[in-house]
Tab-separated table of C-alpha atoms in Angstrom:
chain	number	residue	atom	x	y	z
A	1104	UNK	CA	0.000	0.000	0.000
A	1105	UNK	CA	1.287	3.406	-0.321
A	1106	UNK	CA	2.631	5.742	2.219
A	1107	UNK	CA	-0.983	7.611	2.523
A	1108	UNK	CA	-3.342	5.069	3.482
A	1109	UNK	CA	-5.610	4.225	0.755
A	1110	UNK	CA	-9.520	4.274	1.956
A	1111	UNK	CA	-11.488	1.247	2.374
A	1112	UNK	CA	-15.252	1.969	0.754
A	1113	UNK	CA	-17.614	-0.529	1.465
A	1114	UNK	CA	-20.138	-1.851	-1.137
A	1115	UNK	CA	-23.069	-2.705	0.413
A	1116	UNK	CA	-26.444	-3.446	-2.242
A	1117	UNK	CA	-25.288	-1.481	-4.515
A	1118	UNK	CA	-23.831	1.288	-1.756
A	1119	UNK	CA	-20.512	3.176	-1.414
A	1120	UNK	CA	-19.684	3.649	2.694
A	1121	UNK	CA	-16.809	4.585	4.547
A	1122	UNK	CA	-17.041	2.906	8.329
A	1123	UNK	CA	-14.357	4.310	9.755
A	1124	UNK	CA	-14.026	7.682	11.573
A	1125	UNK	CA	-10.383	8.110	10.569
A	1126	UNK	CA	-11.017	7.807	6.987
A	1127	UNK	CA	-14.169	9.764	6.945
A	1128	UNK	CA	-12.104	12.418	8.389
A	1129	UNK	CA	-9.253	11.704	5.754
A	1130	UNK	CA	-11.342	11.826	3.047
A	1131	UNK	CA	-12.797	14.824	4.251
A	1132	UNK	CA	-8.983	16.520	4.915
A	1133	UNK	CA	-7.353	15.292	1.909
A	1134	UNK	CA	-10.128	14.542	-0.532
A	1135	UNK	CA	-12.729	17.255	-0.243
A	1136	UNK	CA	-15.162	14.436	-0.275
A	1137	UNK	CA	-18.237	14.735	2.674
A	1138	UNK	CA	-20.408	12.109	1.716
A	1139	UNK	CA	-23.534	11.818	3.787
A	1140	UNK	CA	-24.085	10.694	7.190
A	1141	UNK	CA	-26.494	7.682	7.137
A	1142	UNK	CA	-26.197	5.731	10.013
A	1143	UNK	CA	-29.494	5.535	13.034
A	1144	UNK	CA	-29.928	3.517	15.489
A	1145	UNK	CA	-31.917	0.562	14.835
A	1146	UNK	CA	-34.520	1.868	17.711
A	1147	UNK	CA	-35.570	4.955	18.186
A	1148	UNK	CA	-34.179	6.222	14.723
A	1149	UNK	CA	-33.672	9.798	14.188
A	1150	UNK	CA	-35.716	11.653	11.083
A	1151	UNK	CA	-32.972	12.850	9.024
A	1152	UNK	CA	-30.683	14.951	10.874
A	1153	UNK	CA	-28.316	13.842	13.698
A	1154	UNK	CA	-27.806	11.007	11.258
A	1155	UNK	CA	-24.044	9.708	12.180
A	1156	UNK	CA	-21.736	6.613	10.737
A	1157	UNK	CA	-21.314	5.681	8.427
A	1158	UNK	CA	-21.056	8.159	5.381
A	1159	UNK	CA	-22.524	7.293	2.390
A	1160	UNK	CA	-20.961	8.219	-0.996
A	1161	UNK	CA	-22.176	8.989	-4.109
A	1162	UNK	CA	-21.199	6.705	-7.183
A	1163	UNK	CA	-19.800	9.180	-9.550
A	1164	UNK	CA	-17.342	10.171	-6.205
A	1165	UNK	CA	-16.388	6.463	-5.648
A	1166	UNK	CA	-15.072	6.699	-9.217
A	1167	UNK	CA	-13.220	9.943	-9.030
A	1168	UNK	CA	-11.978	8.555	-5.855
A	1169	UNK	CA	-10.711	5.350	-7.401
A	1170	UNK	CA	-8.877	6.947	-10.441
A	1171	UNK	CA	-7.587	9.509	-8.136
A	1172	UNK	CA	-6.028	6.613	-6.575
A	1173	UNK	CA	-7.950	7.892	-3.202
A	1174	UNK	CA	-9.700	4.921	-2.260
A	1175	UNK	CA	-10.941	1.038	-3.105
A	1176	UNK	CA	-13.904	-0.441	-2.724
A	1177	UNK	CA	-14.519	-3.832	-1.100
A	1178	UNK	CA	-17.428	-6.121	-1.596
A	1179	UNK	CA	-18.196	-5.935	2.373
A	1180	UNK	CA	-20.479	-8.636	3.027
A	1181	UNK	CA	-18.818	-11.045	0.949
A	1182	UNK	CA	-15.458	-10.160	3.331
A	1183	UNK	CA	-17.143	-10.510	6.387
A	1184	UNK	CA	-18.599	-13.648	5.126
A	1185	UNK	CA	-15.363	-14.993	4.915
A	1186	UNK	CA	-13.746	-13.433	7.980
A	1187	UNK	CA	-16.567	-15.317	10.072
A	1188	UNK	CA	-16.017	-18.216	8.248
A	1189	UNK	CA	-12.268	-18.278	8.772
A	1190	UNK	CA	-12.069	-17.153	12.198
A	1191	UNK	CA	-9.304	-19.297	14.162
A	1192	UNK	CA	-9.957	-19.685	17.766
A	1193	UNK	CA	-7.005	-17.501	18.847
A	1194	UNK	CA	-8.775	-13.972	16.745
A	1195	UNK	CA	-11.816	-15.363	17.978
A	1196	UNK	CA	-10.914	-15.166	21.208
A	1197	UNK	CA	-8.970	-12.008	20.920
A	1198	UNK	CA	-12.240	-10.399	19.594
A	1199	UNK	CA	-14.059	-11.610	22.203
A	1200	UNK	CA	-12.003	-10.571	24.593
A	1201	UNK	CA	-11.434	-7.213	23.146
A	1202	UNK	CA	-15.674	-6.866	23.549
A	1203	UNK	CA	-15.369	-7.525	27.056
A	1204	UNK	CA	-13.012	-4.699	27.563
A	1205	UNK	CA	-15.068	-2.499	26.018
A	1206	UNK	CA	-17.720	-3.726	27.886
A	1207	UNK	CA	-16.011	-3.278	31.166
A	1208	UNK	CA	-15.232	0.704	30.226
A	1209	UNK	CA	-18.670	1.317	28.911
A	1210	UNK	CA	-19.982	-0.250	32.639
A	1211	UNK	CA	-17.828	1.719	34.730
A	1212	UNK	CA	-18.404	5.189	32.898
A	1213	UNK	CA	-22.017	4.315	33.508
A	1214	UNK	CA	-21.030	3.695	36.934
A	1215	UNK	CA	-19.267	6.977	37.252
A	1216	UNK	CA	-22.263	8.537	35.738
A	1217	UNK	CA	-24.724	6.982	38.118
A	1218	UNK	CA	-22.712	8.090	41.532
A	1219	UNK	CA	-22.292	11.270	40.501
A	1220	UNK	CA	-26.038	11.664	39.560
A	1221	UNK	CA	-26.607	9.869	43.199
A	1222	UNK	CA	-24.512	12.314	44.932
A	1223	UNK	CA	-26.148	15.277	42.949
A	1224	UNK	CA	-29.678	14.494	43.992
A	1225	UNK	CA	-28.632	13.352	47.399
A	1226	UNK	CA	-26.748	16.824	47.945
A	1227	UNK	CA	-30.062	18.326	46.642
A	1228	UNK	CA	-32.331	16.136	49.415
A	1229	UNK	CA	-30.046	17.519	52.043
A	1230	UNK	CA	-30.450	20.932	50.964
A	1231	UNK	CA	-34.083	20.836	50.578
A	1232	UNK	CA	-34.432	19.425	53.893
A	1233	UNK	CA	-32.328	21.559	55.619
A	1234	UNK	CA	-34.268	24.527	54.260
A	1235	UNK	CA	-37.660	23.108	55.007
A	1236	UNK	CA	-36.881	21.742	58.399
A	1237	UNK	CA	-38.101	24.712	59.965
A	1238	UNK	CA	-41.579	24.072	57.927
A	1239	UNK	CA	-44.001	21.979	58.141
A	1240	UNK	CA	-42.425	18.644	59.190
A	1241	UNK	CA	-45.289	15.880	57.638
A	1242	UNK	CA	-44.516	17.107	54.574
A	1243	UNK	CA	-40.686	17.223	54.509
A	1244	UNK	CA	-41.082	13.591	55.659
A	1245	UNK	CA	-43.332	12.801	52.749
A	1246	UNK	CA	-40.616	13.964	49.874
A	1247	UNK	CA	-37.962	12.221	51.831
A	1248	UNK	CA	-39.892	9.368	51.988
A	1249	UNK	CA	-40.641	9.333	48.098
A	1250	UNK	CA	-36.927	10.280	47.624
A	1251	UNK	CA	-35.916	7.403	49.744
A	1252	UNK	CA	-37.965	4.988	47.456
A	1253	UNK	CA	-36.922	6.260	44.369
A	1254	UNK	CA	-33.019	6.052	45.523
A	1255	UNK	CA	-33.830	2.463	46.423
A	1256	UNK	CA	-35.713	1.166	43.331
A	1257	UNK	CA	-33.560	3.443	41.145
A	1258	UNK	CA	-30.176	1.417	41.130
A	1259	UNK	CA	-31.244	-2.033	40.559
A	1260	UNK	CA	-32.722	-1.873	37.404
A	1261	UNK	CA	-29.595	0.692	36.077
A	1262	UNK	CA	-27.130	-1.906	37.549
A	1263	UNK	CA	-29.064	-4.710	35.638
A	1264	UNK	CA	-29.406	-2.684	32.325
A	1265	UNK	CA	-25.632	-2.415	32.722
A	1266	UNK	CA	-24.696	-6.168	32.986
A	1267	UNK	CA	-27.178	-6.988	29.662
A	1268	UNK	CA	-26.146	-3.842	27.955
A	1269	UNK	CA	-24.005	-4.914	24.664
A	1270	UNK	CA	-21.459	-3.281	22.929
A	1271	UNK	CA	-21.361	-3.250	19.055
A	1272	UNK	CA	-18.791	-2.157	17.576
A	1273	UNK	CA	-18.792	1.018	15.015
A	1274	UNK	CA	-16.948	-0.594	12.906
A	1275	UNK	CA	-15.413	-4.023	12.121
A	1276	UNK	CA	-11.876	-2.641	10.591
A	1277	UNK	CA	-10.196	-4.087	13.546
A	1278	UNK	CA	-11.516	-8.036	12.620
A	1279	UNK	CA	-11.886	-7.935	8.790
A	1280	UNK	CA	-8.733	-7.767	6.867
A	1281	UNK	CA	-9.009	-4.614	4.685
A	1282	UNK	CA	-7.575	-5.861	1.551
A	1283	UNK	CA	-10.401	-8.378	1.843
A	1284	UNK	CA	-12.572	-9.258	-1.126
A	1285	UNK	CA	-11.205	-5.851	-2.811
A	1286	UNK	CA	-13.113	-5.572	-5.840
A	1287	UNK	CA	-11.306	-4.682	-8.749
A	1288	UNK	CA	-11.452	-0.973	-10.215
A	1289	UNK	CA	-13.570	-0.374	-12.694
A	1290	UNK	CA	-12.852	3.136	-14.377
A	1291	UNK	CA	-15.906	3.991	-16.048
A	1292	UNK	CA	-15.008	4.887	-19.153
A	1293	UNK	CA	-18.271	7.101	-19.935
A	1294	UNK	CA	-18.366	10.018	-19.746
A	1295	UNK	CA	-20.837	10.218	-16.876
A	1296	UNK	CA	-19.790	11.398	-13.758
A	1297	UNK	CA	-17.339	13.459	-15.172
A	1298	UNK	CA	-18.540	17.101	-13.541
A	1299	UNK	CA	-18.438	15.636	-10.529
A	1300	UNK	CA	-15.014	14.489	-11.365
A	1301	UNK	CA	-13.732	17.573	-12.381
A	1302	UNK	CA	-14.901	19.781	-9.542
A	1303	UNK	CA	-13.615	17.384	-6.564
A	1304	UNK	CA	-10.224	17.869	-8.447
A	1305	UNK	CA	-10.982	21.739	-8.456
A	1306	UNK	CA	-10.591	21.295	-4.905
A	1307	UNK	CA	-14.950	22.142	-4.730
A	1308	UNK	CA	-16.828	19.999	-2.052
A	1309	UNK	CA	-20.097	18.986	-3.053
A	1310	UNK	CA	-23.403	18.551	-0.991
A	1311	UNK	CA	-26.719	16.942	-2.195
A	1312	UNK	CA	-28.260	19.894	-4.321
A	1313	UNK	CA	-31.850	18.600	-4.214
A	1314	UNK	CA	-32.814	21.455	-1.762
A	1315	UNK	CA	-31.868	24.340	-4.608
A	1316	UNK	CA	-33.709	21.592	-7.245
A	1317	UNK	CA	-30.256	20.320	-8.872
A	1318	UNK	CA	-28.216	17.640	-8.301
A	1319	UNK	CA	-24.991	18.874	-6.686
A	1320	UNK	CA	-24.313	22.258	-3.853
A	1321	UNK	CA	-21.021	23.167	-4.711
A	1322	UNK	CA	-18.828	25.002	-2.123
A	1323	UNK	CA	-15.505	26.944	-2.817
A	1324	UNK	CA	-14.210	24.715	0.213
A	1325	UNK	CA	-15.629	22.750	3.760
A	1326	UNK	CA	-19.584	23.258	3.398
A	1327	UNK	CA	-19.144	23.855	7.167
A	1328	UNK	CA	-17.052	27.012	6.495
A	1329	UNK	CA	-18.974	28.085	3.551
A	1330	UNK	CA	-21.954	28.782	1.669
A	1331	UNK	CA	-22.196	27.023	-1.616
A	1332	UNK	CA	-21.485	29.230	-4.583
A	1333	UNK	CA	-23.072	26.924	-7.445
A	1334	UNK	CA	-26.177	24.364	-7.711
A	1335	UNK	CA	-25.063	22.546	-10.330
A	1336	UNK	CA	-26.213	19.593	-12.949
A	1337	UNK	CA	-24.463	17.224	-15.269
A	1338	UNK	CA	-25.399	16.842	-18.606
A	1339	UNK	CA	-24.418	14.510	-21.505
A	1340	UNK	CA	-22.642	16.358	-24.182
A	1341	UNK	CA	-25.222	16.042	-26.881
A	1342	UNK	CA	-28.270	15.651	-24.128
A	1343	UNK	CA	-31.216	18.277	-24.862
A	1344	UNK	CA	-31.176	20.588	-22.079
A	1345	UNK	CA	-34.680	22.757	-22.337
A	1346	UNK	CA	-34.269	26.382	-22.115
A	1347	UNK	CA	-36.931	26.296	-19.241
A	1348	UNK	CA	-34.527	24.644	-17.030
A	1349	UNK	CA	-31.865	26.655	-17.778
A	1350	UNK	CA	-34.268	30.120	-16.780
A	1351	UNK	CA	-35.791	28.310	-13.843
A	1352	UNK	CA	-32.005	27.128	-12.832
A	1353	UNK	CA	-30.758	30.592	-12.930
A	1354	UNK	CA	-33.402	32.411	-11.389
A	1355	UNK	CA	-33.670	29.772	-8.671
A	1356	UNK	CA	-29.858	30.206	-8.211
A	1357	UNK	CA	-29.217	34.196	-8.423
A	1358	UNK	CA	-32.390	34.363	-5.708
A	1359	UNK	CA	-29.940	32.708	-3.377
A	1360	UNK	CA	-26.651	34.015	-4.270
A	1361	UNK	CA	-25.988	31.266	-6.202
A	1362	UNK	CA	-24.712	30.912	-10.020
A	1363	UNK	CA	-26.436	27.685	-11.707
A	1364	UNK	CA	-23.849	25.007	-13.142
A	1365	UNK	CA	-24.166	23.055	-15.994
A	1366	UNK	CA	-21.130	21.039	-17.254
A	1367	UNK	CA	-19.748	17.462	-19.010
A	1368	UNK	CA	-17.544	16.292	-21.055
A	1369	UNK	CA	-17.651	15.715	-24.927
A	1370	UNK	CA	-16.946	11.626	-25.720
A	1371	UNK	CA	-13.396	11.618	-27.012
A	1372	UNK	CA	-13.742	10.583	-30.682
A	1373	UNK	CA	-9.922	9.203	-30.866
A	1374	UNK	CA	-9.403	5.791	-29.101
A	1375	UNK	CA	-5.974	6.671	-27.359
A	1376	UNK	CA	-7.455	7.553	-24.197
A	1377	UNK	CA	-6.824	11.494	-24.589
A	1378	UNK	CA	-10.056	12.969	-22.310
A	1379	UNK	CA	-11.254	16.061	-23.538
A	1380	UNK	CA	-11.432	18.647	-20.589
A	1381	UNK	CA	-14.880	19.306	-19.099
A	1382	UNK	CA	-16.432	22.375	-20.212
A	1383	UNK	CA	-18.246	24.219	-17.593
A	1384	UNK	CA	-21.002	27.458	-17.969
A	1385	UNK	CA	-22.012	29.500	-14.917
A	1386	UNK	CA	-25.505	30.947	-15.138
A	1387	UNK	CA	-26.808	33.908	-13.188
A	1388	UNK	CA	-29.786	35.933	-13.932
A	1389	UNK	CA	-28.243	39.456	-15.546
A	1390	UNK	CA	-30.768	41.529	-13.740
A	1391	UNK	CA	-32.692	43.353	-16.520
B	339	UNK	CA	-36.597	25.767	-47.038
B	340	UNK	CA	-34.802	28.117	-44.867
B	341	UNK	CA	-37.837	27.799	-42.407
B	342	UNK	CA	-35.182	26.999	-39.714
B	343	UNK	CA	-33.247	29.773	-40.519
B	344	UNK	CA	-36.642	32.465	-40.913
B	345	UNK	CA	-37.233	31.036	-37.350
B	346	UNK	CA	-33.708	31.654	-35.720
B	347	UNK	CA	-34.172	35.337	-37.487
B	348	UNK	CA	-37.677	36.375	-36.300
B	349	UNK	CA	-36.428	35.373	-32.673
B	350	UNK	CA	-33.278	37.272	-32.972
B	351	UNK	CA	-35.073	40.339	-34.291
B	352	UNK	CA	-37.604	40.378	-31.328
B	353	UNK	CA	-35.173	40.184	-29.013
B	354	UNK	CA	-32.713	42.779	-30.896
B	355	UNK	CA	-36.428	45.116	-30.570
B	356	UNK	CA	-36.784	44.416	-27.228
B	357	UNK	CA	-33.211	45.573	-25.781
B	358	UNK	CA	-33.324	48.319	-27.918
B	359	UNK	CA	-37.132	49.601	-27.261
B	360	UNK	CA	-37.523	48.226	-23.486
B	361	UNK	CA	-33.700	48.481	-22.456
B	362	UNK	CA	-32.122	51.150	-24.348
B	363	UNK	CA	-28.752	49.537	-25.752
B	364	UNK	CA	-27.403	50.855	-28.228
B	365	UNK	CA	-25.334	49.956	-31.696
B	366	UNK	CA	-27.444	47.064	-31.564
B	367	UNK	CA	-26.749	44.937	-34.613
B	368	UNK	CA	-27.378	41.229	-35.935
B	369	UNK	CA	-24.598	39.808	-36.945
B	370	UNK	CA	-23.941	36.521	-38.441
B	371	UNK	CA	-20.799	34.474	-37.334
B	372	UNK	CA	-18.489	31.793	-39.460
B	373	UNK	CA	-19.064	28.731	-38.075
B	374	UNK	CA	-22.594	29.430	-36.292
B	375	UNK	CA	-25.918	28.532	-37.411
B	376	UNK	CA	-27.983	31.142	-35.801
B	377	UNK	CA	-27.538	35.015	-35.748
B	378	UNK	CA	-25.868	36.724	-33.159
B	379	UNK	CA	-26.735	39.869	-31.542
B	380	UNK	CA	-24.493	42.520	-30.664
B	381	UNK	CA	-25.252	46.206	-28.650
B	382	UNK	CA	-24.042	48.138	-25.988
B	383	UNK	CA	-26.047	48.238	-22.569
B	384	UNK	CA	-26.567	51.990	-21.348
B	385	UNK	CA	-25.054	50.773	-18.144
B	386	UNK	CA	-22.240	48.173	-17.349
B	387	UNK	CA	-24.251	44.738	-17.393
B	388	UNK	CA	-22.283	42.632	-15.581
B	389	UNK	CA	-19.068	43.374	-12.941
B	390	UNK	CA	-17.131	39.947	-11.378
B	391	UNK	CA	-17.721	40.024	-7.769
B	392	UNK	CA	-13.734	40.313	-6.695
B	393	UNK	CA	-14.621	43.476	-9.300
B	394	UNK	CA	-17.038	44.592	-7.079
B	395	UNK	CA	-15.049	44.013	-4.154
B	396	UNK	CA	-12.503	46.329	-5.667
B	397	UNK	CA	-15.175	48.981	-6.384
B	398	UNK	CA	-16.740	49.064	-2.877
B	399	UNK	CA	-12.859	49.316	-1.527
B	400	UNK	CA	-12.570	52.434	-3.838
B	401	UNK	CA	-15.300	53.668	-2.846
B	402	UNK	CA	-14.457	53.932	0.877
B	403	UNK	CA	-11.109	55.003	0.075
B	404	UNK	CA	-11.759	57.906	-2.300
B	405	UNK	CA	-15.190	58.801	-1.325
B	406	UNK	CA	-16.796	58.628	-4.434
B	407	UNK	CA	-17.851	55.571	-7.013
B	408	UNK	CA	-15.438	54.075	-9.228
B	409	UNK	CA	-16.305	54.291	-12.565
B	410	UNK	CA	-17.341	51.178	-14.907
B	411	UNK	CA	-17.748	52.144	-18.558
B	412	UNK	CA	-20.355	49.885	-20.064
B	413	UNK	CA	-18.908	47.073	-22.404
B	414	UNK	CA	-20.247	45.462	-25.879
B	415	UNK	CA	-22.285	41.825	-24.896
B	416	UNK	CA	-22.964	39.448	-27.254
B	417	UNK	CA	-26.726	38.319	-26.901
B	418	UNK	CA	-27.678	35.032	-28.235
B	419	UNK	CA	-31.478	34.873	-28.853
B	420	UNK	CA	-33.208	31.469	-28.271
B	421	UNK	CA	-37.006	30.690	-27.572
B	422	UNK	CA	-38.149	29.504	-24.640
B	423	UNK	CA	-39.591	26.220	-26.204
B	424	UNK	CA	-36.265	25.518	-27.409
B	425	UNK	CA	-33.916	22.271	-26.378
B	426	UNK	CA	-29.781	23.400	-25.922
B	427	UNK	CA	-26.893	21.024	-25.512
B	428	UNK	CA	-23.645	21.810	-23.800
B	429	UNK	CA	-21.908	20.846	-27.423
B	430	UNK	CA	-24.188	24.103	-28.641
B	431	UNK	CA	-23.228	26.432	-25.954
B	432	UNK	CA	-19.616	25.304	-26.278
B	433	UNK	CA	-19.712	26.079	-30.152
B	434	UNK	CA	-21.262	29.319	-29.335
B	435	UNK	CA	-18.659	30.105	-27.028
B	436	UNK	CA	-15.666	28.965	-29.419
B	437	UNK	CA	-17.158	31.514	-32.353
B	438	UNK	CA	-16.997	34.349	-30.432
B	439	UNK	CA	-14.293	36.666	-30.511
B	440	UNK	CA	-11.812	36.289	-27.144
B	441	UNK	CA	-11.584	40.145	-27.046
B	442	UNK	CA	-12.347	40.417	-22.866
B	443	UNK	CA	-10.359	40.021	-19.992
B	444	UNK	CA	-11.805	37.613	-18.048
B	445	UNK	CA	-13.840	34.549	-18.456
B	446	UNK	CA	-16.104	34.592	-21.817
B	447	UNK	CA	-19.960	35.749	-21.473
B	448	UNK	CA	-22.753	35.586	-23.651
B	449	UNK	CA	-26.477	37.334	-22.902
B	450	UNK	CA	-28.690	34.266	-23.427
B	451	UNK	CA	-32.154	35.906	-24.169
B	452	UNK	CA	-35.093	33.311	-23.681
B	453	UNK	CA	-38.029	34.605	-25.414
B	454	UNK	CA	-41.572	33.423	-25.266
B	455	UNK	CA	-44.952	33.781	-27.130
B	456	UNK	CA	-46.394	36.741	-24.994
B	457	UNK	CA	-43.427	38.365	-26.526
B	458	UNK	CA	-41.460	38.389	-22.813
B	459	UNK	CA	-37.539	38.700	-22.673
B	460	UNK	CA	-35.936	37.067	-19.819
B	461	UNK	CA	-31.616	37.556	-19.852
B	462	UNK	CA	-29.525	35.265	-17.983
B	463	UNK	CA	-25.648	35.819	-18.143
B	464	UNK	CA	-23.606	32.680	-19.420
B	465	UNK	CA	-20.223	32.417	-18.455
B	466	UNK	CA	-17.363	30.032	-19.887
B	467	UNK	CA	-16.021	28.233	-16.672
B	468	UNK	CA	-16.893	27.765	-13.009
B	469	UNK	CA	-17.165	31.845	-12.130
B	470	UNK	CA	-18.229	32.812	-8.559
B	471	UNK	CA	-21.787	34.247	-8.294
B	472	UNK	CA	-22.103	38.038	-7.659
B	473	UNK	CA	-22.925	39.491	-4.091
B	474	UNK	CA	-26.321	41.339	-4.735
């Protein structure tokens, strides 16, 4: 492999994700690439924001990334297939093992968590009763009472959700070897895919685009640091754009401060592999 | 015959009437360039159409500086006249582009002037390149 570590995409039905926070974060440094946070919880699943791991990528990025020589993609299931399958006892017990640990610090931060919420409330109690001591007593009795109940029926069940509580892992880099079941680059040769391409080698990061009605949101650089400065759509080189699209595109756009993108790249005509750049057009409204 | 052609013409002269009558350029003329099928139009706005926004940047930095506005003489645009019916392809737009004179600093423009039946312009700046939107 070379010196900067290539990233391992997993292909999952026919989907691009990246697993690991290091080269999510990598990608993101060094690549300009985003992608989109997908993973929820099985239960209690978020709507659509505070989405986190794993990132999912689009297919015309996988490509740039894999001619950029960025990235690779691995058929994932078919790896972990075979890293379950082949699974001598002494990884299986490291694994195992290496669970339990985890388990262990996930129990006693949940410890910590639970005496100092004890302590908290109990510091609380004292106050309060301290305060209303001079009151009415029945009452002060009543809430201690209550209190008292609550601080005894409140452990148990914590310290039993603790021993059943599970630990699954984010992601399974650690136990599935990541040249695994590498599946082989594929260059597209069309010419599809080719904005997209050409503006992640521009250094431009790229965000869904459906909200502004095109395909990509282009920013100048970290779409956390900027706002986007095109909304932009691939076309074929010979495909029939309507002039409607192009009006609505640009209006659309120049109401919020964008300029509307439309780019691709003409077929090269001469076998010998010689790519014709991508030609780009900005369009903004020319306010008259 | 040259229905395709008296088409491209009658579209190019409403929109030629329409800068000229609703926004007052001037030396308006059609021209027709080697290599393009349709007419080209060619005129002078009364007031610089279109200023890049590190331009503008520049101008609002004079501004403060000097105390009074720079100056932007207006420049020659070349207006290409489609209808609004019409279907473009990025090969068309790129062999617009390639015919027109490279006479500007700065990225190439064209004035792309959609026209429909009730006779409304709409004019949408095209720019050769990925060039940064304006601050308006």
């Amino acid at each position: 492999m070379e010196s900067p570590k290539l990233i391992r995409i997993a292909n999952i039905s026919g989907r691009y994700l990246v697993f690991d926070p290091d080269a999510v974060s990598a990608l993101r440094r060094q690549a300009n690439t985003n992608g989109t946070l997908v993973g929820t919880t099985p239960q209690q699943p978020t709507q659509n924001i505070f989405l986190g791991l794993p990132i999912e990528l689009r297919p015309e990025e996988v490509d740039a990334l894999i001619r950029t020589n960025v990235a690779y993609v691995v058929d994932d299931v078919a790896a972990h297939k075979s890293a379950l399958q082949s699974l001598d006892p002494d990884s299986r017990r490291a694994y195992v093992s290496s669970l339990r640990l985890r388990k262990q610090t996930a129990q006693k931060v949940f410890a910590e968590i639970n005496a100092q919420k004890a302590s908290i409330t109990a510091s609380k109690k004292n106050k309060k009763a301290r305060d209303s001591s001079s009151a009415v007593p029945s009452t002060d009795l009543g809430t201690a009472d209550s209190g008292a109940l609550k601080s005894d029926g409140n452990p148990s069940p914590r310290n039993s959700q603790v021993t059943l509580l599970g630990v699954t892992p984010t992601s399974s880099i650690n136990y599935v070897s990541p040249d695994a079941n590498a599946l082989p680059e594929e260059p597209r040769n069309s010419e599809k895919g080719s904005l997209c391409q050409f503006m992640l080698g521009s250094g431009y990061y790229m965000t869904p685009g459906l909200r502004f009605g095109s395909r990509y949101s282009v920013y100048p650089g970290d779409p956390l640091r900027f706002h986007a400065h095109f909304m932009a759509n691939e076309y074929g080189w010979e495909e029939e754009i309507p002039i409607l699209d192009i009006v609505g595109g640009g209006r659309l756009a120049t109401a919020v401060k964008k300029a509307f993108l439309i780019g691709g790249r003409k077929p090269s005509t001469s076998p010998d592999m010689v790519t014709s750049p991508v030609r780009t057009f900005s369009i903004e409204w020319a306010g008259m | 015959m040259d229905g395709p052609h008296r088409y491209s013409a009658d579209v190019a002269s409403a929109v030629f009437e329409n800068l000229q009558d609703q926004h007052q350029w001037a030396s308006l003329e059609i021209l027709s360039i080697p290599g393009l099928s349709r007419p080209m139009i060619r005129g002078l706005p009364p007031r610089l159409l279109y200023l890049h926004p590190d331009d503008q940047i520049a101008a609002l930095a004079y501004e403060k500086s000097a105390g009074t506005r720079a100056q932007h003489d207006a420049e020659f645009e070349w207006v290409l006249a489609v209808h609004l019916a019409e279907k473009w392809t990025l090969s068309n737009f790129a062999a617009v582009m390639d015919a027109l004179p490279d006479d500007r600093k700065g990225a190439k423009r064209i004035v792309l002037a959609a026209l429909h039946n009730d006779s409304t312009v709409v004019y949408y700046i095209v720019q050769e390149g990925m060039i940064k939107p304006r601050q308006n």
